[in-house]
Coordinates of C-alpha atoms and ligand atoms in Angstrom, one line a residue:
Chain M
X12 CA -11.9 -40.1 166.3
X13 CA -10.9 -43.5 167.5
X14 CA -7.5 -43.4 167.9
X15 CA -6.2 -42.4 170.8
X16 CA -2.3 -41.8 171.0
X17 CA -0.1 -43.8 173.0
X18 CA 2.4 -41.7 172.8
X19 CA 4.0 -37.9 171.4
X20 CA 7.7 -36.8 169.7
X21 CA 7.8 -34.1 172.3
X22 CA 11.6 -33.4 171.2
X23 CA 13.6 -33.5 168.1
X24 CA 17.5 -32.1 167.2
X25 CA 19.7 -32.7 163.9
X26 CA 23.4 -31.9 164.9
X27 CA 24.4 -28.8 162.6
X28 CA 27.7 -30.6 161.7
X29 CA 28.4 -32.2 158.8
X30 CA 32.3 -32.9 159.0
X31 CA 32.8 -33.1 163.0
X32 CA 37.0 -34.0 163.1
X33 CA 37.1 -31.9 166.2
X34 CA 34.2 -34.0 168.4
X35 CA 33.9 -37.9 169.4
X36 CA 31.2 -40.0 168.5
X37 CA 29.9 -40.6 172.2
X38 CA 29.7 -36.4 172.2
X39 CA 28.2 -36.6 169.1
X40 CA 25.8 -38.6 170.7
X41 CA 25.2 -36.3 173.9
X42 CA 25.2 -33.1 172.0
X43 CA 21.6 -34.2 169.7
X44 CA 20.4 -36.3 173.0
X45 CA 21.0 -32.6 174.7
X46 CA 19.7 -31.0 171.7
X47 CA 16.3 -33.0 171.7
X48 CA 15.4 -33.0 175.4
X49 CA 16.2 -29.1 175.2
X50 CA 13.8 -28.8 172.3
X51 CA 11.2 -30.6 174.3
X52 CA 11.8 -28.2 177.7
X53 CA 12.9 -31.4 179.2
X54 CA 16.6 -32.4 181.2
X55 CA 18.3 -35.4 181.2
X56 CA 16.8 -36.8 184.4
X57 CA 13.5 -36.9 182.8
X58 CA 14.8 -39.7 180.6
X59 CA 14.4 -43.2 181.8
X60 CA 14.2 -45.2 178.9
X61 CA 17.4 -44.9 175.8
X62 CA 17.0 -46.5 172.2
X63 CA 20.1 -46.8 170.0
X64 CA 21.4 -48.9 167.3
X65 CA 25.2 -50.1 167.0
X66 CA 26.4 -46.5 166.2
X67 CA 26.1 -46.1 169.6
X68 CA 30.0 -46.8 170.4
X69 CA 30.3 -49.8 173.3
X70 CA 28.4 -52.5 174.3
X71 CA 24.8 -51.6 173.4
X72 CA 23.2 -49.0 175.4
X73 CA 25.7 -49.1 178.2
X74 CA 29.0 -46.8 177.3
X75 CA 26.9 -44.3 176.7
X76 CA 23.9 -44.3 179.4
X77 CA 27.2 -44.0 181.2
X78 CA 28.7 -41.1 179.3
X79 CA 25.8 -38.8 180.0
X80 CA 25.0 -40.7 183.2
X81 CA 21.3 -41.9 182.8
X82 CA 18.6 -43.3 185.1
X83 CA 17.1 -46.1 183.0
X84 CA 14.5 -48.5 183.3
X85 CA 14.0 -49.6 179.9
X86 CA 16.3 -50.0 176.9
X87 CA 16.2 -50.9 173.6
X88 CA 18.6 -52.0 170.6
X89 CA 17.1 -52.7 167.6
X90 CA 19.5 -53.0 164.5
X91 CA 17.9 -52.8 161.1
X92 CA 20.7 -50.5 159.8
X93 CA 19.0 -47.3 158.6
X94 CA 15.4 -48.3 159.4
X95 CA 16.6 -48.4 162.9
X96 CA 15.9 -45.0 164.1
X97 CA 12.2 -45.0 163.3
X98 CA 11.3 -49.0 164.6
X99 CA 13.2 -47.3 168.2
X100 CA 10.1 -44.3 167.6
X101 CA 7.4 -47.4 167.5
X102 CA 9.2 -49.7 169.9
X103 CA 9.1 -46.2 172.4
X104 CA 5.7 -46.2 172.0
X105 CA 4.6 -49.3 172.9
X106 CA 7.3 -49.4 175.6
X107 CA 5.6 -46.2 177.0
X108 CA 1.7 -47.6 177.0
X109 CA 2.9 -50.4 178.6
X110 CA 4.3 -48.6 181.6
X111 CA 7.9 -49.7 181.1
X112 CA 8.9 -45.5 180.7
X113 CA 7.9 -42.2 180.9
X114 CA 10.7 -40.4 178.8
X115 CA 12.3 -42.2 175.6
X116 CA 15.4 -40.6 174.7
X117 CA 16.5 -42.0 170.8
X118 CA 20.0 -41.1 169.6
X119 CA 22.3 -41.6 166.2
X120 CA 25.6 -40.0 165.7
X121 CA 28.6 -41.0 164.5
X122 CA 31.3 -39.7 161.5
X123 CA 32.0 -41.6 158.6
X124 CA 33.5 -39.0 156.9
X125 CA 37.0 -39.6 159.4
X126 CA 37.5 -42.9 158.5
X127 CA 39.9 -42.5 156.6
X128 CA 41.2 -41.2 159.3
X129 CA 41.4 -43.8 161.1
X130 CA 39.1 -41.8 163.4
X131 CA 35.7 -43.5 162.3
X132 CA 32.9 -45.0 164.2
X133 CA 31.0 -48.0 162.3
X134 CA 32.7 -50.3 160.2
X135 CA 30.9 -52.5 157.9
X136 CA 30.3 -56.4 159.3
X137 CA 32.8 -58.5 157.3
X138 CA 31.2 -61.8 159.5
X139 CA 31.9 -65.4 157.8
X140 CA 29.4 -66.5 160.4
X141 CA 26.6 -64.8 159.1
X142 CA 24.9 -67.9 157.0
X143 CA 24.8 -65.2 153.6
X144 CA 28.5 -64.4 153.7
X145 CA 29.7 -67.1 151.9
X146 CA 27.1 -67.2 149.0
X147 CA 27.5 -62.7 148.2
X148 CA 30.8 -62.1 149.7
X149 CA 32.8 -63.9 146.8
X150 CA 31.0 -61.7 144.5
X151 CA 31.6 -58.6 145.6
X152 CA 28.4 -57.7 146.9
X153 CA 28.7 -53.9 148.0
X154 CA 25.6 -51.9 148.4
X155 CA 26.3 -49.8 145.1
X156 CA 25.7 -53.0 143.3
X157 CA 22.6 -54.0 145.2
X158 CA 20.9 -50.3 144.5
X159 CA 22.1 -50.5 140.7
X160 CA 20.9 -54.3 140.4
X161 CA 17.5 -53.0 141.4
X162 CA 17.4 -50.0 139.7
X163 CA 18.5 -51.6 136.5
X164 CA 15.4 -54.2 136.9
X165 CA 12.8 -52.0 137.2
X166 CA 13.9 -49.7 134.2
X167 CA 13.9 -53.6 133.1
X168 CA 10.1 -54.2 134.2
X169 CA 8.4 -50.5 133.6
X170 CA 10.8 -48.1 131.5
X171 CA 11.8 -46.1 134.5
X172 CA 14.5 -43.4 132.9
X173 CA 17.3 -41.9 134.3
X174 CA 15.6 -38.3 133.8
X175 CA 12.7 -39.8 135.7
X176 CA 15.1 -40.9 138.6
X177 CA 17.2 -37.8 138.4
X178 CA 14.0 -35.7 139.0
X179 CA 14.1 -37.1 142.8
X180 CA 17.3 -35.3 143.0
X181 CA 16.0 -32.0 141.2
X182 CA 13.4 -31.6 144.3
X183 CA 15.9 -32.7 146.8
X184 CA 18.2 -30.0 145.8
X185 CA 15.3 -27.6 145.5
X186 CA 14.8 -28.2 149.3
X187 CA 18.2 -28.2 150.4
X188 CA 18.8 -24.7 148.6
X189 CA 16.8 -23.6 151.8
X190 CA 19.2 -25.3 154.4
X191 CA 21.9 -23.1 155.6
X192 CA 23.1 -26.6 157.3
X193 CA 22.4 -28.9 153.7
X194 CA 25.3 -30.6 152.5
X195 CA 24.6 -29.8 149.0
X196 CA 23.0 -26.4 148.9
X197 CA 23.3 -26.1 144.9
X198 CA 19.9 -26.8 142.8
X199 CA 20.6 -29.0 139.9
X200 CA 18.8 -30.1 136.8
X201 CA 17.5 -33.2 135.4
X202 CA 20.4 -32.9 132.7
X203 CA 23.0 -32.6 135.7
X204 CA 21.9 -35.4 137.0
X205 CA 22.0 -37.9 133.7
X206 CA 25.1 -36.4 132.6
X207 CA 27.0 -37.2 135.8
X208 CA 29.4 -39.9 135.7
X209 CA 27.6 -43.3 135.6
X210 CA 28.7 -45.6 139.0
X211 CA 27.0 -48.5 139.2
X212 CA 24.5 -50.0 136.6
X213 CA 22.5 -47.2 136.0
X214 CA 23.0 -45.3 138.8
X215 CA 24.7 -41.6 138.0
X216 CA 26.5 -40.1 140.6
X217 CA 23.9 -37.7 141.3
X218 CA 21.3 -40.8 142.1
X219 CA 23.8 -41.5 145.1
X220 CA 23.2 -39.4 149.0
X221 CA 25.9 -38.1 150.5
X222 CA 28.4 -39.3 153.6
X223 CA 27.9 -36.9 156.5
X224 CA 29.2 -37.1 160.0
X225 CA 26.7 -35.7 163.0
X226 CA 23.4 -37.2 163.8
X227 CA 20.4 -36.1 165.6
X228 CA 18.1 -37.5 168.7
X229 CA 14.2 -38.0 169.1
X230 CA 12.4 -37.5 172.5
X231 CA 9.5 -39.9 172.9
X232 CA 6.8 -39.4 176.0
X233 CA 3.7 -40.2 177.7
X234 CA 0.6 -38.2 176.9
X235 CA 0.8 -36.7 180.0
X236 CA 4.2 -35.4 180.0
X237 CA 3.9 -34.2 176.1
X238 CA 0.8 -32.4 176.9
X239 CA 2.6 -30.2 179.8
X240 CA 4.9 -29.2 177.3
X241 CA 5.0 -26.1 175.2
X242 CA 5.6 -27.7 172.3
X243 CA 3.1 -28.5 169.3
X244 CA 1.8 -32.4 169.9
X245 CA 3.0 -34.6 167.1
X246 CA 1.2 -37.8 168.1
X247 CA 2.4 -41.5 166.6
X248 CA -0.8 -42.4 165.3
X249 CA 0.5 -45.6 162.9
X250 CA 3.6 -47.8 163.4
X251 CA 4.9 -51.0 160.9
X252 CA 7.8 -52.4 160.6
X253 CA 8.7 -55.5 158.3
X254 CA 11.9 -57.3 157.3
X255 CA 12.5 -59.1 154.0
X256 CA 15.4 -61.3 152.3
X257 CA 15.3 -63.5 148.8
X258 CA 12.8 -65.5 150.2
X259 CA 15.1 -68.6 149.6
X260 CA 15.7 -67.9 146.3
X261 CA 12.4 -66.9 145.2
X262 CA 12.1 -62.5 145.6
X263 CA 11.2 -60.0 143.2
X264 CA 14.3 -57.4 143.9
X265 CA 11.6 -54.6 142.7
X266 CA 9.7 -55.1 145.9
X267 CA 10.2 -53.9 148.9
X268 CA 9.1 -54.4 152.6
X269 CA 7.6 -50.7 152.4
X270 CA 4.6 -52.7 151.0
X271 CA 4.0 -54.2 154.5
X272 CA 5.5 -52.0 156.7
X273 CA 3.2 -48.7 155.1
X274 CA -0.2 -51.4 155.1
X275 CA 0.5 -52.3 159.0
X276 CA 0.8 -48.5 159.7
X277 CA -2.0 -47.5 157.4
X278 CA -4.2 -49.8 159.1
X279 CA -3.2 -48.6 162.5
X280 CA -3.6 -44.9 161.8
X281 CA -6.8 -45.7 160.2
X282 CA -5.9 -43.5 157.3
X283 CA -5.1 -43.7 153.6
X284 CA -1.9 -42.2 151.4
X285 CA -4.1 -39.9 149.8
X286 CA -4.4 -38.5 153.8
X287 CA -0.8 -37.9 153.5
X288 CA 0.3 -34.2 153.0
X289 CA 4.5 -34.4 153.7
X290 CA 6.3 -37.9 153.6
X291 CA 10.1 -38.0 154.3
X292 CA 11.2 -41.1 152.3
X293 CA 14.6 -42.6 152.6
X294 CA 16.4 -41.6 149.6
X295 CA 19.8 -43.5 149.9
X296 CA 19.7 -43.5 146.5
X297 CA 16.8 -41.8 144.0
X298 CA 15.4 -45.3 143.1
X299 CA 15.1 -45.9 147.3
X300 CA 13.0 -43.3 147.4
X301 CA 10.9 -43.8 144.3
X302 CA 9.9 -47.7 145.3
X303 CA 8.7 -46.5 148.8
X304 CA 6.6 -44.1 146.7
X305 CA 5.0 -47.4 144.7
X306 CA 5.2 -49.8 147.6
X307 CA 3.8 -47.3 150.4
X308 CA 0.9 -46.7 147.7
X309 CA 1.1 -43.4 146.6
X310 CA 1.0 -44.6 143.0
X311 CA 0.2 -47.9 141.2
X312 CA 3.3 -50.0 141.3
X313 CA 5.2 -49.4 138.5
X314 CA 4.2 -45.9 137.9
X315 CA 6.6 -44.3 139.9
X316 CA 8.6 -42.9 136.7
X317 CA 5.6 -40.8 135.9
X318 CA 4.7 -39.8 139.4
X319 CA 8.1 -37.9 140.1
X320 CA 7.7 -35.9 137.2
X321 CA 7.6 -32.5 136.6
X322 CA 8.4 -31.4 140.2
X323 CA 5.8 -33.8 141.6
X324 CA 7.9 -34.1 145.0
X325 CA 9.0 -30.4 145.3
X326 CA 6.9 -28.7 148.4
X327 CA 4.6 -26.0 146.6
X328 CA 4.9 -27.7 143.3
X329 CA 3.7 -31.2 143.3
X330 CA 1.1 -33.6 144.7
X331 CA 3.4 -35.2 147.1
X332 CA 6.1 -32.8 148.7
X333 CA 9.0 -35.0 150.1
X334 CA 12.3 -34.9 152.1
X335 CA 11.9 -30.9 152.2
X336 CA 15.2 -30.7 154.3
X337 CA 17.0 -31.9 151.5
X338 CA 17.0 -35.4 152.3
X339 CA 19.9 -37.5 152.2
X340 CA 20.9 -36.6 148.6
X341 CA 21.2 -33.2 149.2
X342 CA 21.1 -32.5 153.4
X343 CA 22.7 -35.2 155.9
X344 CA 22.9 -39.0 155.8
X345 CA 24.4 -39.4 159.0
X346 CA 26.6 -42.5 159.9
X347 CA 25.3 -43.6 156.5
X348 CA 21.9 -44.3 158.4
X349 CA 19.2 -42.3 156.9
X350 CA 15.8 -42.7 159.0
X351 CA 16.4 -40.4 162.0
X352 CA 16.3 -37.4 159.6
X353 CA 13.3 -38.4 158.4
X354 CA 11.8 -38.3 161.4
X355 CA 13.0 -35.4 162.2
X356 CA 11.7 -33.0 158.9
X357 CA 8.3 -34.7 159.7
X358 CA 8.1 -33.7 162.9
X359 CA 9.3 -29.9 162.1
X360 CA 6.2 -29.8 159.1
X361 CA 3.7 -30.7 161.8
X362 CA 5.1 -27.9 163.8
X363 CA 5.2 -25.2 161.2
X364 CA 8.9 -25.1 161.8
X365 CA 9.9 -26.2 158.7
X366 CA 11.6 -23.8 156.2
X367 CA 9.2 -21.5 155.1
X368 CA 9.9 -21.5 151.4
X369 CA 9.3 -25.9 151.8
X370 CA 6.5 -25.4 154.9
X371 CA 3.7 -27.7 153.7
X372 CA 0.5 -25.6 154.7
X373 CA -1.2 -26.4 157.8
X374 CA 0.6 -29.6 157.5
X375 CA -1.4 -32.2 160.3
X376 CA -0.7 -35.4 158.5
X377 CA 2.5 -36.6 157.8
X378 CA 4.4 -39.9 157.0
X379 CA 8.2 -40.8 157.9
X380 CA 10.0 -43.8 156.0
X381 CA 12.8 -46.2 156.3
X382 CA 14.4 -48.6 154.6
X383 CA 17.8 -50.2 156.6
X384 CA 20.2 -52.7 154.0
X385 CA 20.3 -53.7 150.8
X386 CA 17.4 -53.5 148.3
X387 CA 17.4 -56.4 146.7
X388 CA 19.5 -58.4 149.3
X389 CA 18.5 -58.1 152.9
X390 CA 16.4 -55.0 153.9
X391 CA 13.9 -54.1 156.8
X392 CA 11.3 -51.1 156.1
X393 CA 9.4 -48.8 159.1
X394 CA 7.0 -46.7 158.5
X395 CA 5.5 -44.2 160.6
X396 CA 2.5 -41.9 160.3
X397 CA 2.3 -38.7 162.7
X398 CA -0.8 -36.7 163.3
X399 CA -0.2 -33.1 164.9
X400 CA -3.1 -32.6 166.7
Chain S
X29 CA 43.6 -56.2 136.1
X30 CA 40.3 -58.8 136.1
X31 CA 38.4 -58.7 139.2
X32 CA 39.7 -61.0 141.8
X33 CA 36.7 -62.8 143.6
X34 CA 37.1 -63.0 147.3
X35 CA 37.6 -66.3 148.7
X36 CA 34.3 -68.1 150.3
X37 CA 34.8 -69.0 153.4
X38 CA 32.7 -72.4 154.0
X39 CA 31.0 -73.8 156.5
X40 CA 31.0 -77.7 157.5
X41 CA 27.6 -77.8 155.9
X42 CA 28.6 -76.1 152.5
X43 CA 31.8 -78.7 152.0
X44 CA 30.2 -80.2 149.4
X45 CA 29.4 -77.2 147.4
X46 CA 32.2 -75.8 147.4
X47 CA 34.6 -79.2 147.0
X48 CA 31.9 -79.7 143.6
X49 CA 32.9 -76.1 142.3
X50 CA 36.4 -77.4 141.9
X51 CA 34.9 -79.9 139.7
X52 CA 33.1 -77.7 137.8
X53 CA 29.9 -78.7 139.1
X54 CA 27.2 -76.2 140.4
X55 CA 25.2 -77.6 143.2
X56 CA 21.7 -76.7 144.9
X57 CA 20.0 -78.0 147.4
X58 CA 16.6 -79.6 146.8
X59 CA 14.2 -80.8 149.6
X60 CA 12.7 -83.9 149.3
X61 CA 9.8 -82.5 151.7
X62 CA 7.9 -80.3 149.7
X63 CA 10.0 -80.7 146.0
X64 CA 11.2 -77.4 146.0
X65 CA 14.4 -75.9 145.3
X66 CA 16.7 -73.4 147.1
X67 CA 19.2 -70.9 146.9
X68 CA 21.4 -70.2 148.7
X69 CA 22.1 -73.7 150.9
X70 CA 20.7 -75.0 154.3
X71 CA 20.5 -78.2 155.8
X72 CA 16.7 -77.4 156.6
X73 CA 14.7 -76.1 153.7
X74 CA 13.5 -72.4 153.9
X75 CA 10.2 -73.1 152.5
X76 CA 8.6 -76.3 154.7
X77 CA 11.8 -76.6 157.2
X78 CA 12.1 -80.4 156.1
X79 CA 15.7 -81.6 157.1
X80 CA 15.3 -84.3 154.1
X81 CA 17.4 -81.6 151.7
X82 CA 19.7 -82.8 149.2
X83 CA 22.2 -82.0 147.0
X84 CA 21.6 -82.5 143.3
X85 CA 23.7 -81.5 140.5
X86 CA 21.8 -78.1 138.5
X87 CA 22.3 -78.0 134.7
X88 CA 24.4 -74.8 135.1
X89 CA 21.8 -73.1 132.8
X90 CA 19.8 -69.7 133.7
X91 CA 19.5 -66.5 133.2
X92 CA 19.8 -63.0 134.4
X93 CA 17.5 -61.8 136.6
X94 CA 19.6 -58.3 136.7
X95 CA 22.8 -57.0 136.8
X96 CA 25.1 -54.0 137.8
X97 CA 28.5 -52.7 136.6
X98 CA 30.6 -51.4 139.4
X99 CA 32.3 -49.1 137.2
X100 CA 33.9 -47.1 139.5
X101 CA 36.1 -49.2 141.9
X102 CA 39.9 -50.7 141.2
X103 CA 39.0 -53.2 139.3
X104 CA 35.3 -52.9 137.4
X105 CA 33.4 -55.9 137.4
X106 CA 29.7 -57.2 137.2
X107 CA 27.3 -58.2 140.2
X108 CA 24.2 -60.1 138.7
X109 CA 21.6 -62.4 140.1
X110 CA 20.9 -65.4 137.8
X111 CA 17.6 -67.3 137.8
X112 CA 18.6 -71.1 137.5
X113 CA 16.9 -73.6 135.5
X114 CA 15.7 -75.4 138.7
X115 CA 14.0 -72.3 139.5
X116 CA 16.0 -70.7 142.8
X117 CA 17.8 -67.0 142.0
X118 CA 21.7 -66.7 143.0
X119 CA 24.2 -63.8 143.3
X120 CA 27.1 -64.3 141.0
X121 CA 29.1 -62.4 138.7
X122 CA 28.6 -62.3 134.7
X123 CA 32.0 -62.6 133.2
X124 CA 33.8 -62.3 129.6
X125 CA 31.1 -59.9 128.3
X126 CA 30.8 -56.3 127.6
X127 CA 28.9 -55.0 130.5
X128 CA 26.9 -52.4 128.3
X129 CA 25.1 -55.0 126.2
X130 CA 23.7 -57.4 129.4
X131 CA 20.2 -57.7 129.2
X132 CA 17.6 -59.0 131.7
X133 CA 16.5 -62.1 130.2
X134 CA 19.7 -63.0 128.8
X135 CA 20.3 -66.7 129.0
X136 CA 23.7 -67.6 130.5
X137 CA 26.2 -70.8 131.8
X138 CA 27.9 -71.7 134.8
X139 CA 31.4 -71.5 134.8
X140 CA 34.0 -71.6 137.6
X141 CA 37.0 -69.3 137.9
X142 CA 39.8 -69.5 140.9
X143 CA 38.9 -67.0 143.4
X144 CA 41.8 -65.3 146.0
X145 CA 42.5 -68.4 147.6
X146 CA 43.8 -70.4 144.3
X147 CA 42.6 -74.1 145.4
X148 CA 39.0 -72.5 145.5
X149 CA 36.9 -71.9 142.4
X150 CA 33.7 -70.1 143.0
X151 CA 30.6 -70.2 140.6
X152 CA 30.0 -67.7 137.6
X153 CA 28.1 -67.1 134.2
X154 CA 28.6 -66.1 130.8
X155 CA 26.7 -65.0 128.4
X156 CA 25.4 -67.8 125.9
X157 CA 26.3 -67.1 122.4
Ligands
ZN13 ZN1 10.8 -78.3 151.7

C-alpha cells in the first residue's frame, strides 16, 4: 500500500434535533462539538485547532472558541456554502501533517426553521458589492431557479425523466424509514414523487430536501492520537476540492465541479469509483445528486437517468448504495448546508454503525460529496474518499 | 400581478450598460486583446485579463440556453439564461410567453422593461414568433 494517512475522523455527532426553538445556535454548536469529541473518547482540551464556516454566529472562529473556551493554535474558515464542511475535513488534514494541530474540532449548527421567527441564524447575502449582484439579482435569481434551470437542460441534453429523478427520492425515503431521528420517515413511490406539485421548472416538490435546524461536528487527528483511541480508524485517504462559475459567459450549466474535485481525490487515494462501496452525495435537490453521480464517474455522463433506476441507490438493492441516513431529502439538511451529514453517514458505514437494515457489508471504502451554491451559477464541489482500515 | 424585477444596483464601471438599457440597447463587453466576448461586464477581460475591453452594441438576438418557471412564489415568473448572438450566455428573464411551451433552443429578442426603481429598465427576451 502506498498511501500512508495523514490523518483519521476519530469523532463524529449529528445533533438529534430537527426543530431546536428551545436552544441557541452557539449551543447548537457546543452540543455536536461535545457530541463528536465524546464519540472519539476525547475532551475539549484535546482540541487545538477549530474549523467553521459563517454559521458559526460572530466574527469567524472567535464567539465561539470563546463560548466553549478553546486552546487554539490553528483555525480555519473556509466558506463554500454547503461544500464547506468537507474542504474544513481536507484543510484538517493537511493542517495536521504539517504540524500546525493535533486535534481538529469541525462544527455546523444553526436553525433555519426559526426564522420566521425572527430567531434565525444565517441569512442569505443580499451584497450589491459582490461584482454578480447586479447582472442575476434583477432577475430574480433564487436557488430554486438555478436547480430547475439545470435540471430542465439536461432532461434538454439526455431525456432525463421526472420518474428517473424521483427514483433518488424513492431510495432516500427507503433509508430514512430506518431513522428514528429522519425528517421524513415515510417511503414514497416514484408516482408520489411526479404527482407532487411542480415548483420550479421541472422540479416536483418531492425533488426538493428539507429545512432542518441542528447540525453535527467532525473530530479530525493525528495518527497517533486516532490510533490510541477505541474507535474504528476511518483514514482520509483522497481530498479535492474545486470551484466553478460561468466561465465568463461560456459554461455548460450540466457540469459540475464534482468532475475535478472527484479526479483530484481519485488520484490522491489512488483508487477508482468502481472501488467505491457507500457514497453520501449531496442531494439538495434529486438532480444534485444525480450529476455528482455522472461527474464523480460512476456512470458515463449523461447516463445518470438510467443508472438510478430500479432501486440502483437503495443499500441492499442497487450497485451504488447512497445517502443511507436518508440524506437531505428525507433526514436533515442542517442550516440548509448539506456536506457535514455526508460526512458523517460515511464515517458510521466504515464503522459498522450504520443502520443495520442500510449497513453496507464490510463497508472499507467509502466516498463523501459536496456541492456548496448554485448549480448552474456559482458552485464549489469537495470530495473526499475514506478508507477504514 | 407581473413580476416586478428588482432594481440593479450599478457600479461606476457598469454606467454605460445600464444608462444604454434605457435606450433600449443591450450592451457587452468585447476585448480587443484576444477578440472575445463576455458576459457579464469587467473592465479586464475574464479570458486574457486584457484592460483593452469595450463596449459594443449586441444585436439583441439569442436564444435559450434553459429556463425555469418559479411557479410557486407571489408572483410566478421565468429565470432563463440566453446564449447571445456574439456568443457570451446571460441570466435574464423570458417574458410574454406561456412558460409551458419554452424550449431550449428557442430563438428569442431583447427587450427592456422598467424594473422597481422606474428610471431603470433592465434587459429581457421574448420569444420570436
Ligand atoms: Zn481578452
Amino acid at each position: 500500500m502506498f498511501r500512508t494517512p495523514l490523518a483519521y475522523i476519530v469523532g463524529a455527532y449529528e445533533h438529534p434535533l430537527r426543530d431546536a426553538p428551545e436552544t441557541s445556535v452557539a449551543q447548537l454548536h457546543a452540543e455536536v462539538a461535545l457530541g463528536a469529541l465524546a464519540d472519539a473518547g476525547l475532551s475539549k482540551d484535546d482540541v487545538d485547532g477549530f474549523f467553521c464556516g459563517p454559521d458559526a454566529p460572530g466574527t469567524g472562529p472567535l464567539s465561539l472558541a470563546d463560548y466553549m473556551n478553546l486552546n487554539l493554535r490553528h483555525v480555519d474558515t473556509t466558506n463554500t456554502s454547503g461544500s464547506s464542511y468537507l474542504i474544513h475535513v481536507a484543510h484538517a488534514v493537511q493542517a495536521i501533517a504539517a504540524g500546525k494541530c493535533n486535534v481538529a474540532l469541525i462544527t455546523l449548527a444553526g436553525r433555519p426553521r426559526q426564522q420566521g421567527k425572527g430567531k434565525g441564524s444565517l441569512k442569505r447575502a443580499d451584497d450589491p458589492n459582490q461584482p454578480d449582484f447586479q447582472w442575476e439579482h434583477p432577475f430574480g435569481l433564487q436557488i430554486l431557479g438555478a436547480y430547475g434551470m439545470v435540471a430542465e437542460r439536461h432532461r434538454h441534453l439526455y431525456g432525463t425523466t421526472a420518474e428517473q429523478m424521483g427514483w433518488v427520492k424513492v431510495a432516500a425515503s427507503h433509508h430514512a424509514q430506518h431513522n428514528p431521528h429522519a425528517m421524513l420517515r415515510k417511503v414514497v413511490t416514484v408516482e408520489d414523487v411526479v404527482t407532487s406539485p411542480l415548483v420550479a421548472g421541472p422540479l416536483h416538490r418531492l425533488d426538493c430536501c428539507v429545512v432542518t435546524d441542528g447540525g453535527g461536528a467532525l473530530v479530525v487527528a493525528r495518527p497517533e492520537i486516532a490510533r490510541s483511541l477505541k474507535r474504528p480508524l476511518v483514514a482520509v485517504i483522497g481530498c479535492g476540492e474545486a470551484p466553478m462559475g460561468q466561465a465568463g459567459g461560456y459554461a455548460e450549466i450540466t457540469n459540475t465541479a464534482a468532475q475535478r474535485s472527484g479526479a483530484a481525490a481519485f488520484a490522491e487515494a489512488g483508487i477508482t469509483p468502481a472501488d467505491i462501496q457507500y457514497a453520501s452525495l449531496y442531494d439538495s435537490f434529486t438532480i444534485t445528486a444525480m450529476l455528482q453521480i455522472e461527474d464523480l464517474g460512476f456512470c458515463e455522463k449523461g447516463q445518470v437517468g438510467r443508472f438510478v433506476m430500479d432501486g440502483n441507490l437503495i443499500s441492499g438493492v442497487g450497485k451504488l448504495p447512497f445517502n443511507t441516513d436518508g440524506g437531505g431529502l428525507c433526514n436533515n439538511h442542517p442550516v440548509n448546508r448539506g456536506g457535514m451529514t455526508k460526512a458523517l453517514e460515511a464515517v458510521r458505514q466504515l464503522r459498522g454503525e450504520a443502520h443495520p437494515a442500510v449497513q453496507v457489508p464490510n463497508c472499507r471504502l467509502a466516498l463523501a460529496n459536496a456541492i456548496g451554491g448554485q448549480l448552474g451559477v456559482r458552485h464549489a464541489s469537495s470530495t473526499l474518499i475514506l478508507e477504514r482500515e | 400581478m407581473p413580476f416586478l424585477n428588482p432594481a440593479p444596483t450599478p457600479t461606476p464601471d457598469s454606467e454605460p450598460f445600464w444608462q444604454a438599457a434605457n435606450c433600449g440597447e443591450l450592451l457587452i463587453k468585447h476585448c480587443e486583446g484576444c477578440g472575445q466576448a463576455h458576459w457579464y461586464p469587467r473592465p479586464n477581460c475574464p479570458f486574457c485579463a486584457s484592460d483593452r475591453t469595450v463596449w459594443r452594441k449586441a444585436s439583441g438576438r439569442g436564444t435559450i440556453q434553459s429556463h425555469c418557471h418559479l411557479r410557486r412564489v407571489a408572483d410566478p415568473y421565468v429565470l432563463a439564461y440566453v446564449t447571445l448572438e456574439e456568443g457570451p450566455t446571460m441570466m435574464t428573464n423570458i417574458i410574454d410567453c406561456d412558460p409551458d411551451s419554452l424550449k431550449i433552443g428557442d430563438p428569442v429578442t431583447v427587450s427592456f422593461i422598467p424594473s422597481a426603481d422606474p428610471d431603470q429598465r433592465v434587459p429581457v427576451f421574448t420569444v420570436q414568433v
